Short mmCIF file of C-alpha atoms in Angstrom, two decimals:
data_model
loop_
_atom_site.label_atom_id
_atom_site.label_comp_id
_atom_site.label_asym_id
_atom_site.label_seq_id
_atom_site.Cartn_x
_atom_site.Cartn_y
_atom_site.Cartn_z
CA UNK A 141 -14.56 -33.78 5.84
CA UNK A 142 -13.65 -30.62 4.22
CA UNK A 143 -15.44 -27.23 5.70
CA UNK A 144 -17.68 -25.30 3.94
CA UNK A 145 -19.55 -22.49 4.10
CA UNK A 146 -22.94 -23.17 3.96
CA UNK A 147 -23.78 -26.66 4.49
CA UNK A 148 -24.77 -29.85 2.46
CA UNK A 149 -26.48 -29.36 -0.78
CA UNK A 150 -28.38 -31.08 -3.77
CA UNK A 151 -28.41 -29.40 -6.98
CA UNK A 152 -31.19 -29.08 -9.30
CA UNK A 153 -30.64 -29.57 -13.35
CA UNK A 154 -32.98 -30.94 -14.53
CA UNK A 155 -32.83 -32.26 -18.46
CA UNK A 156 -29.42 -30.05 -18.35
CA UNK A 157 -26.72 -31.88 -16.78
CA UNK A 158 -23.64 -32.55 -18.66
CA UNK A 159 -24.61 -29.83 -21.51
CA UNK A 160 -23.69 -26.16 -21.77
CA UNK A 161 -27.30 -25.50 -19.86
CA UNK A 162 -25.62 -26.94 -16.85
CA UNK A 163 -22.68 -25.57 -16.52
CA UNK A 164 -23.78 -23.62 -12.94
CA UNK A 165 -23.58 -27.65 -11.88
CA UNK A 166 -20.76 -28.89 -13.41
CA UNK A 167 -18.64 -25.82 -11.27
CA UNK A 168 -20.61 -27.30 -8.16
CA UNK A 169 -19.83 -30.64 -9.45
CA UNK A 170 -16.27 -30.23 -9.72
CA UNK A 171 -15.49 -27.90 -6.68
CA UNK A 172 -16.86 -26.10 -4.56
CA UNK A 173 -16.04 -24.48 -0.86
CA UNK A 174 -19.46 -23.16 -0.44
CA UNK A 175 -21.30 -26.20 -0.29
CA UNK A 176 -20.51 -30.35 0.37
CA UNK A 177 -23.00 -31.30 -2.67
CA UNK A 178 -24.78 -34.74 -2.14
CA UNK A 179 -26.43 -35.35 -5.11
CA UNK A 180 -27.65 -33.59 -8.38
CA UNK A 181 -31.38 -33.94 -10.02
CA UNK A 182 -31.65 -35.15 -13.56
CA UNK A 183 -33.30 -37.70 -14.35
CA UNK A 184 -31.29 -38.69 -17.50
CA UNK A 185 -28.48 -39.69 -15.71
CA UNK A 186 -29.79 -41.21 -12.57
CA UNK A 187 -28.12 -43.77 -10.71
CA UNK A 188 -24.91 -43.10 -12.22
CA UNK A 189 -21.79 -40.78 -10.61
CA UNK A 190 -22.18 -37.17 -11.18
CA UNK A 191 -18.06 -37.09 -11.44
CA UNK A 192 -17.97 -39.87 -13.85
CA UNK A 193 -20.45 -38.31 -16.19
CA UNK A 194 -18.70 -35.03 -16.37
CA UNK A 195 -15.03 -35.99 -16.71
CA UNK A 196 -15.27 -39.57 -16.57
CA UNK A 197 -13.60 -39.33 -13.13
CA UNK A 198 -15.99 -40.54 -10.76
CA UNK A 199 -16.11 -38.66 -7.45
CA UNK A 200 -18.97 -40.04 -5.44
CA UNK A 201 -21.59 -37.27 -6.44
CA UNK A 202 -24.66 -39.74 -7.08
CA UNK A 203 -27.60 -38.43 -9.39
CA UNK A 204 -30.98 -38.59 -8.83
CA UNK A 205 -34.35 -39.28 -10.73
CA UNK A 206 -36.13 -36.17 -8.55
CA UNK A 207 -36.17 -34.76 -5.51
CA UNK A 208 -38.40 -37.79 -3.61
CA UNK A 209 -36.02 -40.50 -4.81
CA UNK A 210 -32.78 -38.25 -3.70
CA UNK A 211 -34.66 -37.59 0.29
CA UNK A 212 -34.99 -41.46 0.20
CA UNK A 213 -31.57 -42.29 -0.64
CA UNK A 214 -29.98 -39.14 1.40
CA UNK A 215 -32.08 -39.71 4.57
CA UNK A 216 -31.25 -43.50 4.75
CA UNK A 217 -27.35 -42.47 4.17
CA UNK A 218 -27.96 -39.83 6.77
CA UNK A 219 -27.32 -37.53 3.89
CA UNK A 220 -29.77 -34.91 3.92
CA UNK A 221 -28.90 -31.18 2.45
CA UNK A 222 -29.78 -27.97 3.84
CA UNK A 223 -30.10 -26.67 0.78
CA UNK A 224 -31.65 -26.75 -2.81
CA UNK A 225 -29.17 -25.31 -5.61
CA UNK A 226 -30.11 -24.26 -9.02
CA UNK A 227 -27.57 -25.66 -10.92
CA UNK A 228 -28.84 -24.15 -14.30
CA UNK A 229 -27.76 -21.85 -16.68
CA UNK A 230 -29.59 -21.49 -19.57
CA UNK A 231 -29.63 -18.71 -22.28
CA UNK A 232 -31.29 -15.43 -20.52
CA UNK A 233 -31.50 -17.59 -17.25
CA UNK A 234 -34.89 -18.25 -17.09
CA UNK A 235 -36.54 -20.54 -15.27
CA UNK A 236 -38.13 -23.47 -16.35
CA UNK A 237 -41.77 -23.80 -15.41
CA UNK A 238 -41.27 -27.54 -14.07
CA UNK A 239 -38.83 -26.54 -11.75
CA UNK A 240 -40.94 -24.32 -9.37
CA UNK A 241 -42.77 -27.64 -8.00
CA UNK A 242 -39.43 -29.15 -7.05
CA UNK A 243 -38.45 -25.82 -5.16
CA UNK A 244 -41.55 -25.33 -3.51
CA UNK A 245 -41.39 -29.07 -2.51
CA UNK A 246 -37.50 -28.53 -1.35
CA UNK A 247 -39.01 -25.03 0.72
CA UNK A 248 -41.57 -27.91 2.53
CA UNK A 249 -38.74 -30.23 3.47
CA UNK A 250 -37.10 -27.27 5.35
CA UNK A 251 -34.51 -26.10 3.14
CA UNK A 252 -32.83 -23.43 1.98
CA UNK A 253 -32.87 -22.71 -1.67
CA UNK A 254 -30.17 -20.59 -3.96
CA UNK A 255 -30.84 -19.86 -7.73
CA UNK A 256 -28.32 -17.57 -9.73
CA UNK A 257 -31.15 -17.37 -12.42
CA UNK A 258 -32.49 -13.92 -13.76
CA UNK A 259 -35.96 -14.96 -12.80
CA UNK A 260 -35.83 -13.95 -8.88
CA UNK A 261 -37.37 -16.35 -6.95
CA UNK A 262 -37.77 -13.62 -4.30
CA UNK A 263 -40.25 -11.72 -6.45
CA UNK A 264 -42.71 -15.00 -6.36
CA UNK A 265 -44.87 -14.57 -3.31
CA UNK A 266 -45.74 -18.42 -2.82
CA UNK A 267 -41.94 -19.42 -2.51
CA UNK A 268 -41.56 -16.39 -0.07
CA UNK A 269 -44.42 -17.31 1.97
CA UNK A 270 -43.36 -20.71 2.17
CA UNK A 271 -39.98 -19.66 3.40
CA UNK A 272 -41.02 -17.65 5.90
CA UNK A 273 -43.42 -20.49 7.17
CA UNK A 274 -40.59 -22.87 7.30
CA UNK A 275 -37.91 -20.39 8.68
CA UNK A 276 -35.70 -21.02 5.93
CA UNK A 277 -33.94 -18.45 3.20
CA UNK A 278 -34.08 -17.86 -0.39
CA UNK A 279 -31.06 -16.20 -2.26
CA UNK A 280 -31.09 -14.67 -5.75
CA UNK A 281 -27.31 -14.48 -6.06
CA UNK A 282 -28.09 -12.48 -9.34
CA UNK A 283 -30.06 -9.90 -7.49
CA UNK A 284 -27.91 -6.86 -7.81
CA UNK A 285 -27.28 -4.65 -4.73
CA UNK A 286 -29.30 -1.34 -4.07
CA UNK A 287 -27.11 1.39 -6.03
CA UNK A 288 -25.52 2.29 -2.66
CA UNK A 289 -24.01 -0.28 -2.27
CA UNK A 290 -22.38 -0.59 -5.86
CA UNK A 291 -19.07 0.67 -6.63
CA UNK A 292 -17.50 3.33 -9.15
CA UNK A 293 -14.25 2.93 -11.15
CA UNK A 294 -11.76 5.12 -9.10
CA UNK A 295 -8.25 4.03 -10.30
CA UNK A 296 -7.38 2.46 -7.08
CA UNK A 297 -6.25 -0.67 -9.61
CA UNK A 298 -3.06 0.91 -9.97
CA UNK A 299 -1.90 0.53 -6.48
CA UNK A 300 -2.58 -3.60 -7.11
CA UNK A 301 1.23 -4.64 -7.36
CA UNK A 302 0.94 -7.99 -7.75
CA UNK A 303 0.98 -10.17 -10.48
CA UNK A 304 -3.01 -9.94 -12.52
CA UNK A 305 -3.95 -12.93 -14.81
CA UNK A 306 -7.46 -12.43 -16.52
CA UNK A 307 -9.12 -16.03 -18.14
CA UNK A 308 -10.48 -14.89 -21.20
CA UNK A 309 -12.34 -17.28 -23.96
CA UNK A 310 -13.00 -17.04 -27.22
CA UNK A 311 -16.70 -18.04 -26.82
CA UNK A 312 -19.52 -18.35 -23.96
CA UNK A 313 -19.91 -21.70 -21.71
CA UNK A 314 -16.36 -22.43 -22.48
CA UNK A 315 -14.26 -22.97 -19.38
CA UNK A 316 -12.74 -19.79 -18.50
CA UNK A 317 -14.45 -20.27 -14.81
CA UNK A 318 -13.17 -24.11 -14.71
CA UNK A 319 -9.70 -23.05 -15.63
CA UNK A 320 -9.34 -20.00 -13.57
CA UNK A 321 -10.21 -22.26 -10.58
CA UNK A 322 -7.34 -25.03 -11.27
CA UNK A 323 -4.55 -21.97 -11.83
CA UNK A 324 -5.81 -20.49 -8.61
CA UNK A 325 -5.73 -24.21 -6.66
CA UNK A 326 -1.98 -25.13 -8.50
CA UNK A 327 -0.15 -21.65 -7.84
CA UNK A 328 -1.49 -22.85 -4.11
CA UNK A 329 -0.04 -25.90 -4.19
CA UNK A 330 3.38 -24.77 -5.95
CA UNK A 331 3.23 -22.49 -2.26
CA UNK A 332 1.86 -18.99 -3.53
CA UNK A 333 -0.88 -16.65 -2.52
CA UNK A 334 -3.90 -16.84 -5.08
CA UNK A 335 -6.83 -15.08 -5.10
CA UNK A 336 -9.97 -15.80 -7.56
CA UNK A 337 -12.02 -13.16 -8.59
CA UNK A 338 -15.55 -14.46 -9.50
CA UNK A 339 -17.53 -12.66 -12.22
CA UNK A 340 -20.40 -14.68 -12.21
CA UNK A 341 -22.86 -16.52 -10.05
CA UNK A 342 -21.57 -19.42 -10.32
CA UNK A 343 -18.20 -18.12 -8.68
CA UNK A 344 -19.85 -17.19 -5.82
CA UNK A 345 -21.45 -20.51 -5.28
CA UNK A 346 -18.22 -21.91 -5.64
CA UNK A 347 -16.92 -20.10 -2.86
CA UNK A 348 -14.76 -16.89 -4.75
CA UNK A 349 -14.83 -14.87 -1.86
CA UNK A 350 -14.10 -11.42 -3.95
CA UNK A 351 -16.45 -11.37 -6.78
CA UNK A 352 -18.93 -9.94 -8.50
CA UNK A 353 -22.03 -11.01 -10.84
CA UNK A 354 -21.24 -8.66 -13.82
CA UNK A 355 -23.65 -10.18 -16.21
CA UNK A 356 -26.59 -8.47 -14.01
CA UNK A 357 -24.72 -5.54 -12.40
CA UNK A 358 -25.82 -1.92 -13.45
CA UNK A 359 -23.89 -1.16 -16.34
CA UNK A 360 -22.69 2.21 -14.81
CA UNK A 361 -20.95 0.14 -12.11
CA UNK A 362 -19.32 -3.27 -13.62
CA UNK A 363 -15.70 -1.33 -13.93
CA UNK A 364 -16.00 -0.23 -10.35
CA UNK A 365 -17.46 -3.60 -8.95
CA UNK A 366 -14.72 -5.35 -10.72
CA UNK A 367 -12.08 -3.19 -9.49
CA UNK A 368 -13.60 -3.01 -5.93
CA UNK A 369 -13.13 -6.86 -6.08
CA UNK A 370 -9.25 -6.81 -7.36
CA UNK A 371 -8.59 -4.06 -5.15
CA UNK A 372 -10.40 -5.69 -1.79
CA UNK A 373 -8.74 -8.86 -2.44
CA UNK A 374 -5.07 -7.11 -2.77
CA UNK A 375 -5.76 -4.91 0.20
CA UNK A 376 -6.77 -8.19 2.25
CA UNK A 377 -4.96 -11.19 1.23
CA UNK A 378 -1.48 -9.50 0.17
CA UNK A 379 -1.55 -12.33 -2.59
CA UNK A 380 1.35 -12.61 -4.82
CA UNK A 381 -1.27 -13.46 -7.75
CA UNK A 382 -5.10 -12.15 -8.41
CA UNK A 383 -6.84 -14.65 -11.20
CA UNK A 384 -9.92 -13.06 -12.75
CA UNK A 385 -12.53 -14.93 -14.10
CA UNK A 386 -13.88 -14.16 -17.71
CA UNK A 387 -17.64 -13.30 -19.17
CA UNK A 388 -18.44 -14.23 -22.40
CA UNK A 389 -15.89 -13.42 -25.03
CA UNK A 390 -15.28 -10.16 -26.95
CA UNK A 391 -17.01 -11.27 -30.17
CA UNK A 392 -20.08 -13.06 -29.26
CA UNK A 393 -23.23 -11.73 -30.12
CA UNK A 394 -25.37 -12.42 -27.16
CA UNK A 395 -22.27 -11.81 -24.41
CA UNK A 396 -19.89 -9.55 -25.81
CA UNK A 397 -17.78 -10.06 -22.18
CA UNK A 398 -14.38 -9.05 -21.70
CA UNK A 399 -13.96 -5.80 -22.33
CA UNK A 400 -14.74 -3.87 -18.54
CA UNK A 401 -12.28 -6.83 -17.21
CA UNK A 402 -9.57 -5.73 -19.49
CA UNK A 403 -10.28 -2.06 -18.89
CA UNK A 404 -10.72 -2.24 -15.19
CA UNK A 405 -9.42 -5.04 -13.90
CA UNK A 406 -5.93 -4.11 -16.30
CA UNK A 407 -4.28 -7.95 -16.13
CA UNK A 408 -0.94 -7.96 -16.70
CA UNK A 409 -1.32 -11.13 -19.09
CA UNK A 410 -4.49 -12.76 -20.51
CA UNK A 411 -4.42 -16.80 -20.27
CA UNK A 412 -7.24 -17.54 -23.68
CA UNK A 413 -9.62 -20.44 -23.26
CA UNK A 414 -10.50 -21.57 -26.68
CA UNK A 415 -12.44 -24.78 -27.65
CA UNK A 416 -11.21 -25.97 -31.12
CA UNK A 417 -14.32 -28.07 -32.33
CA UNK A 418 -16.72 -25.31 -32.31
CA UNK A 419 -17.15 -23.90 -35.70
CA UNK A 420 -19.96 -21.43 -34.46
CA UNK A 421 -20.65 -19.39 -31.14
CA UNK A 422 -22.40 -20.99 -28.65
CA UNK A 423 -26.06 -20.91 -29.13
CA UNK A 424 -26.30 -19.12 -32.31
CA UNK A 425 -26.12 -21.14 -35.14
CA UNK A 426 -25.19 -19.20 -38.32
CA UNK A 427 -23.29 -16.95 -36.01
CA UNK A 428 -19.22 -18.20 -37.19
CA UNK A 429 -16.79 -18.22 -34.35
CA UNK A 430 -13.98 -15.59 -35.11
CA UNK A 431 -10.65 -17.41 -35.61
CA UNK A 432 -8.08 -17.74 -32.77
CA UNK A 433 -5.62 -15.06 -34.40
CA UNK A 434 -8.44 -12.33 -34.87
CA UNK A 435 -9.34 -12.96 -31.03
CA UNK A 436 -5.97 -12.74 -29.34
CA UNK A 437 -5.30 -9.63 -31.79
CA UNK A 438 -8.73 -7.95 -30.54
CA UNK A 439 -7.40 -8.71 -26.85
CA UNK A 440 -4.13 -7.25 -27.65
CA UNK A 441 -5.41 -4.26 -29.20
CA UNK A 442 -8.33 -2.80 -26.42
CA UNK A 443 -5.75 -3.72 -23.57
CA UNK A 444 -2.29 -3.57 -24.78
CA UNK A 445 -1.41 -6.59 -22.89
CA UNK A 446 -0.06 -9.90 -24.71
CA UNK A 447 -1.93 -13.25 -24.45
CA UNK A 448 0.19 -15.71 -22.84
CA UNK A 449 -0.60 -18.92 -23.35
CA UNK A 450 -3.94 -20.35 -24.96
CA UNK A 451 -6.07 -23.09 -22.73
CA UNK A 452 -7.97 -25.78 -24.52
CA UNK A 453 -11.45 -27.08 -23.98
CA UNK A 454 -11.47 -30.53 -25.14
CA UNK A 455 -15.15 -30.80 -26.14
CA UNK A 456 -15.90 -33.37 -28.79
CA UNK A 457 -12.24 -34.59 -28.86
CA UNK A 458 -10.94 -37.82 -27.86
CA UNK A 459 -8.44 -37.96 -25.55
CA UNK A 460 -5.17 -39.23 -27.92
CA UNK A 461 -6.18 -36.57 -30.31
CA UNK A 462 -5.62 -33.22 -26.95
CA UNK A 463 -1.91 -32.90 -27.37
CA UNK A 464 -1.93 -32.92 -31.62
CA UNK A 465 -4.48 -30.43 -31.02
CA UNK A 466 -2.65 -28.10 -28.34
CA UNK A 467 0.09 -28.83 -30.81
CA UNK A 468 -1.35 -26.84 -33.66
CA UNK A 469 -2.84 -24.28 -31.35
CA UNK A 470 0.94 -23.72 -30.92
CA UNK A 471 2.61 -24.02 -34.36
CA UNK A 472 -0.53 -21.15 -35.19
CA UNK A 473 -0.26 -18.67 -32.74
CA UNK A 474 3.09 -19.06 -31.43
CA UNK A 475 1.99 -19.75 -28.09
CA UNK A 476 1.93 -22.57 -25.53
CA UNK A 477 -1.46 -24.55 -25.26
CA UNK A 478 -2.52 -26.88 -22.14
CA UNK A 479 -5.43 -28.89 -21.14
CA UNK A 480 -5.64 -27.78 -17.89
CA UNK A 481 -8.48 -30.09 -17.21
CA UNK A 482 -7.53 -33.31 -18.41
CA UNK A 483 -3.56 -32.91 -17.79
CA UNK A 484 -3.50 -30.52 -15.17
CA UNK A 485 -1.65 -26.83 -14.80
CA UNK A 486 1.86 -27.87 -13.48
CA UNK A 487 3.40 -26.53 -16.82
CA UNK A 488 1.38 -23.59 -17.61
CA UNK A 489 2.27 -22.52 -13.87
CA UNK A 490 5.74 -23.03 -14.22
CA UNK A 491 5.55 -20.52 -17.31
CA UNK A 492 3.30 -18.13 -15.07
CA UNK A 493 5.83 -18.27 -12.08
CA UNK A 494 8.52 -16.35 -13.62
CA UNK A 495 6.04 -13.29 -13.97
CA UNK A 496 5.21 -13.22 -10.47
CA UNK A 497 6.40 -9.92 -9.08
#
């Protein structure tokens, strides 16, 4: 059994799973070092393999109706978590009303709970009571840090000689965290030092242990916080290459992302996660997604650094039609495209390992 951090956990998401809504589960899902997860919540999909509905890869991850049908399954596997994960993340990261009795009912059984929602579960004072009562903990991993604690940009990034790759997309809910993972796991394997920097809550959970939540961080203090992270993890690891995990994208309305991690976190290449069936940004219909050559030229432009290589998000493609698709990504842009996910990052590495300093 693989360590982890934390313990065993079963992650809530609810009427989510397997959408863009969910997509704080589907990192869990897929891999994490923070947690062993033992089951997710949504009733949609129960009794079927949380792997298998994901990626069609099953993985032993079984899904539950609710939270009473998942303690009678886990207790008679002798399965039971520690904790209760919030494996949502919907737009503005709100909480759903119908989830606070499954929490509450989670805080009875003796568990821990962790939410990376913008509603803070530590500002409701029934959950907190309850926790106390039962001796257990509640994190808001969005909660920012007390000022003092937070970071300003200081330049320090220019001492980081090692090679920088930032995971950009072209849209929201796209990827960039999925893919920034597997480079990270495959320059391992191919023998080098990688580092992840997480940029989101979800990073975290996964285990990133340099990161950062920059879609809640004070605004004065997201260059800083990002560098503090690249810097830290230089200064600790002596990795031969720092991946940094992407917000957003530069264009979209809602989460204009991108631009602090190309000013402070200064990658020496940008790897671009695009999906090429979306025809609109995520989330705002009537809102047209800007085309792949106006996004790697804004990229180019604020950081002066050249995309590399462009990584594709096969949503609402079947499989024989990924490599005519990366194809064309190619004969347009003049760059190499990869499904990472479905084929795996042997070749894109190769490419990336002759830029390692």
């Amino acid at each position: 059994m693989k360590k982890v951090i934390d313990g065993k956990a079963l992650v809530y998401c609810e009427g989510a799973f397997n959408t863009p809504n969910g997509k704080t589960a589907h990192g869990l899902v897929r891999f994490t070092e923070r947690y062993e997860v033992v089951g997710v919540l949504d009733e949609k999909y129960a009794g079927r393999d949380a792997g298998e509905v994901l990626d069609g890869r099953p993985n032993g991850i079984p899904v539950f109706k609710d939270l009473e049908a998942a303690i009678v399954a886990l207790k008679a596997s002798e399965n039971l978590p520690s904790y209760l994960v919030i494996g949502l993340a919907p737009d503005g990261g709100r909480l759903p009303q119908v989830a606070k009795g499954t929490i509450k009912a989670a805080l009875q059984e003796g568990w821990n709970v962790d939410s990376g929602l913008h509603d803070f579960l530590t500002n409701d004072p029934e959950l907190v009571t309850l926790a106390k009562e039962k001796n257990v903990t509640i994190r808001d991993i969005r909660k920012t840090p007390d000022r003092d604690q937070l970071h300003f940009f200081t330049g320090d990034i220019e001492k980081v000689d090692c090679l920088k790759l930032a995971v950009l997309g072209t849209d929201s809910a796209l990827g960039k965290r999925t893919t920034a993972w597997i480079l990270v796991h495959a320059f391992r394997n191919a023998g080098k030092k990688a580092e992840m920097i997480g940029t989101g809550q979800t990073g975290w959970m996964q285990g990133a242990k340099y990161s950062m939540v920059m879609d809640s961080c004070i605004n004065d203090f997201v260059s800083g916080e990002i560098e503090h992270a690249v810097v830290s993890a230089y200064k600790n690891e002596d990795p031969d290459v720092i991946v940094i995990e992407g917000q957003g994208s530069l264009m979209n309305p809602a989460y204009p992302g991108g631009f602090e991690i190309l000013a402070a976190g200064r990658p020496d290449y940008v790897i671009l996660q695009h999906a090429p069936k979306r025809l609109e940004y995520d989330g705002f219909p009537g809102y047209k997604m800007h085309s792949l050559a106006e996004q790697i030229n804004a990229i180019q432009v604020i950081s002066g650094k050249e995309v590399i290589a462009i990584t594709v998000n096969h949503e609402d493609m079947k499989k024989e039609e990924i490599l005519d698709v990366c194809k064309a990504i190619t004969l347009e842009t003049k760059l190499p495209a990869f499904d990472v996910l479905e084929y795996g990052a042997d070749d894109l590495i190769a490419l990336l390992m002759e830029k390692i300093k």
